Coordinates of N, CA and C in Angstrom, one line a residue:
Q20 N -4.4 -2.9 -27.4 CA -4.2 -1.9 -26.4 C -5.2 -2.1 -25.2
G21 N -4.7 -2.0 -24.0 CA -5.5 -2.3 -22.9 C -6.3 -1.1 -22.4
V22 N -7.1 -1.3 -21.4 CA -8.0 -0.3 -20.9 C -7.8 -0.3 -19.3
W23 N -7.4 0.8 -18.7 CA -7.3 0.9 -17.3 C -8.6 1.0 -16.6
V24 N -8.9 0.2 -15.7 CA -10.2 0.3 -14.9 C -9.9 0.1 -13.4
K25 N -10.8 0.7 -12.7 CA -10.8 0.4 -11.2 C -12.2 0.2 -10.8
F26 N -12.4 -0.9 -10.1 CA -13.7 -1.2 -9.5 C -13.6 -1.1 -8.0
Y27 N -14.5 -0.5 -7.4 CA -14.5 -0.3 -5.9 C -15.9 -0.3 -5.4
D28 N -16.1 -0.4 -4.1 CA -17.4 -0.4 -3.5 C -17.8 0.9 -2.9
A29 N -19.0 1.0 -2.4 CA -19.5 2.3 -1.8 C -18.6 2.8 -0.7
A30 N -17.9 2.0 0.0 CA -17.0 2.4 1.1 C -15.6 2.8 0.6
G31 N -15.4 2.7 -0.8 CA -14.1 3.1 -1.3 C -13.1 1.9 -1.4
R32 N -13.5 0.7 -0.9 CA -12.6 -0.4 -0.9 C -12.5 -0.9 -2.4
Q33 N -11.2 -1.1 -2.7 CA -10.9 -1.5 -4.1 C -11.3 -3.0 -4.3
L34 N -12.0 -3.3 -5.4 CA -12.3 -4.6 -5.8 C -11.3 -5.2 -6.8
M35 N -11.0 -4.3 -7.7 CA -10.0 -4.7 -8.7 C -9.5 -3.4 -9.4
Q36 N -8.2 -3.3 -9.7 CA -7.6 -2.2 -10.5 C -6.5 -2.8 -11.3
K37 N -6.6 -2.5 -12.6 CA -5.6 -3.0 -13.5 C -5.8 -2.5 -14.9
Q38 N -4.8 -2.8 -15.8 CA -4.9 -2.5 -17.2 C -5.5 -3.8 -17.8
M39 N -6.7 -3.8 -18.3 CA -7.3 -5.0 -18.8 C -6.9 -5.1 -20.3
A40 N -6.6 -6.3 -20.7 CA -6.3 -6.6 -22.1 C -7.6 -6.7 -22.9
L41 N -7.4 -6.6 -24.2 CA -8.5 -6.7 -25.1 C -9.1 -8.1 -25.0
G42 N -10.4 -8.2 -24.7 CA -11.1 -9.5 -24.6 C -11.1 -10.0 -23.1
E43 N -10.3 -9.4 -22.3 CA -10.3 -9.8 -20.9 C -11.6 -9.4 -20.2
S44 N -12.0 -10.2 -19.2 CA -13.3 -9.9 -18.5 C -13.1 -9.9 -17.0
Y45 N -14.0 -9.2 -16.3 CA -14.0 -9.2 -14.9 C -15.5 -9.2 -14.4
T46 N -15.7 -10.1 -13.4 CA -17.1 -10.2 -12.9 C -17.1 -9.5 -11.5
V47 N -17.9 -8.6 -11.3 CA -18.1 -7.9 -10.0 C -18.7 -8.9 -9.1
P48 N -18.0 -9.0 -7.9 CA -18.5 -10.0 -6.9 C -20.0 -9.7 -6.5
A49 N -20.8 -10.7 -6.4 CA -22.2 -10.5 -6.1 C -22.4 -9.9 -4.7
E50 N -21.5 -10.1 -3.8 CA -21.6 -9.5 -2.5 C -21.1 -8.1 -2.4
A51 N -20.6 -7.5 -3.5 CA -20.0 -6.1 -3.4 C -21.1 -5.2 -3.1
N52 N -20.9 -4.3 -2.2 CA -21.9 -3.3 -1.7 C -21.7 -2.0 -2.5
G53 N -22.6 -1.7 -3.5 CA -22.6 -0.5 -4.3 C -21.4 -0.4 -5.1
P54 N -21.1 -1.4 -6.0 CA -19.9 -1.4 -6.8 C -19.9 -0.3 -7.8
M55 N -18.8 0.3 -8.0 CA -18.6 1.5 -9.0 C -17.3 1.3 -9.8
L56 N -17.3 2.1 -10.8 CA -16.2 2.0 -11.8 C -15.6 3.3 -12.1
R57 N -14.2 3.3 -12.3 CA -13.5 4.5 -12.7 C -12.7 4.1 -13.9
T58 N -12.7 4.9 -15.0 CA -11.9 4.6 -16.2 C -11.8 5.9 -17.0
A59 N -10.8 5.9 -17.8 CA -10.6 7.0 -18.8 C -11.0 6.6 -20.2
R60 N -11.4 5.3 -20.3 CA -11.7 4.8 -21.6 C -13.1 4.1 -21.6
P61 N -14.1 4.8 -21.2 CA -15.5 4.2 -21.2 C -15.9 3.8 -22.6
D62 N -15.4 4.4 -23.6 CA -15.7 4.1 -25.0 C -15.2 2.8 -25.4
A63 N -14.2 2.3 -24.7 CA -13.6 1.0 -25.1 C -14.1 -0.2 -24.3
L64 N -15.0 0.0 -23.3 CA -15.5 -1.1 -22.5 C -16.7 -1.7 -23.1
R65 N -16.8 -3.0 -22.9 CA -18.1 -3.7 -23.3 C -18.6 -4.3 -22.0
I66 N -19.7 -3.9 -21.5 CA -20.3 -4.3 -20.3 C -21.5 -5.2 -20.5
T67 N -21.5 -6.3 -19.8 CA -22.7 -7.2 -19.9 C -23.2 -7.4 -18.5
V68 N -24.5 -7.6 -18.4 CA -25.2 -8.0 -17.2 C -26.1 -9.2 -17.5
G69 N -25.8 -10.3 -16.8 CA -26.5 -11.5 -17.1 C -26.3 -12.0 -18.5
G70 N -25.1 -11.8 -19.1 CA -24.9 -12.2 -20.4 C -25.4 -11.3 -21.5
R71 N -26.1 -10.2 -21.1 CA -26.7 -9.3 -22.1 C -25.8 -8.0 -22.1
E72 N -25.4 -7.6 -23.3 CA -24.6 -6.3 -23.4 C -25.5 -5.1 -23.1
V73 N -25.0 -4.2 -22.4 CA -25.7 -2.9 -22.1 C -25.0 -1.8 -22.9
P74 N -25.7 -0.7 -23.1 CA -25.2 0.4 -23.9 C -23.8 0.9 -23.3
R75 N -23.0 1.4 -24.2 CA -21.7 1.9 -23.7 C -21.9 3.1 -22.8
L76 N -21.0 3.2 -21.8 CA -21.0 4.3 -20.9 C -20.8 5.7 -21.6
S77 N -20.0 5.6 -22.7 CA -19.7 6.9 -23.4 C -19.3 6.5 -24.8
D78 N -19.4 7.4 -25.8 CA -18.9 7.1 -27.1 C -17.6 7.8 -27.4
R79 N -17.0 8.4 -26.3 CA -15.7 9.1 -26.5 C -14.8 8.8 -25.3
Q80 N -13.6 9.1 -25.5 CA -12.6 8.9 -24.4 C -12.7 10.0 -23.4
R81 N -12.9 9.7 -22.1 CA -13.0 10.7 -21.1 C -13.0 10.0 -19.8
T82 N -12.6 10.7 -18.7 CA -12.5 10.1 -17.4 C -13.9 10.1 -16.8
M83 N -14.3 8.9 -16.3 CA -15.6 8.7 -15.6 C -15.3 8.1 -14.3
A84 N -15.9 8.6 -13.2 CA -15.7 8.0 -11.9 C -17.0 7.8 -11.2
D85 N -17.1 7.0 -10.2 CA -18.3 6.8 -9.4 C -19.5 6.3 -10.3
V86 N -19.2 5.5 -11.3 CA -20.2 5.0 -12.2 C -20.7 3.7 -11.6
P87 N -22.0 3.7 -11.2 CA -22.5 2.5 -10.6 C -22.6 1.3 -11.6
V88 N -22.2 0.2 -11.1 CA -22.1 -1.0 -12.0 C -23.0 -2.2 -11.4
T89 N -24.2 -1.8 -10.9 CA -25.1 -2.8 -10.5 C -26.1 -3.1 -11.7
A90 N -26.7 -4.2 -11.6 CA -27.6 -4.6 -12.7 C -28.7 -3.6 -12.9
S91 N -29.2 -3.1 -11.8 CA -30.3 -2.1 -11.8 C -29.8 -0.7 -12.4
A92 N -28.6 -0.4 -12.1 CA -28.1 0.9 -12.6 C -27.7 0.9 -14.0
L93 N -27.4 -0.3 -14.5 CA -27.0 -0.3 -16.0 C -28.2 -0.7 -16.8

């Protein structure tokens, strides 16, 4: 089962939006200004920064928006 995600910058410009498949990855562009995430399945996402896994955004299914996805925020 996939997970719908939307990545966008501080100005609201979309970086990527799609249903990601299990095991699929996305790298936020280094030049993205204030990248953020919106998803209804934060419990199903695995996020890594510099190859290191960070704690899950949530342990339950719920809609989350404007979640900063910078290395310092995570």
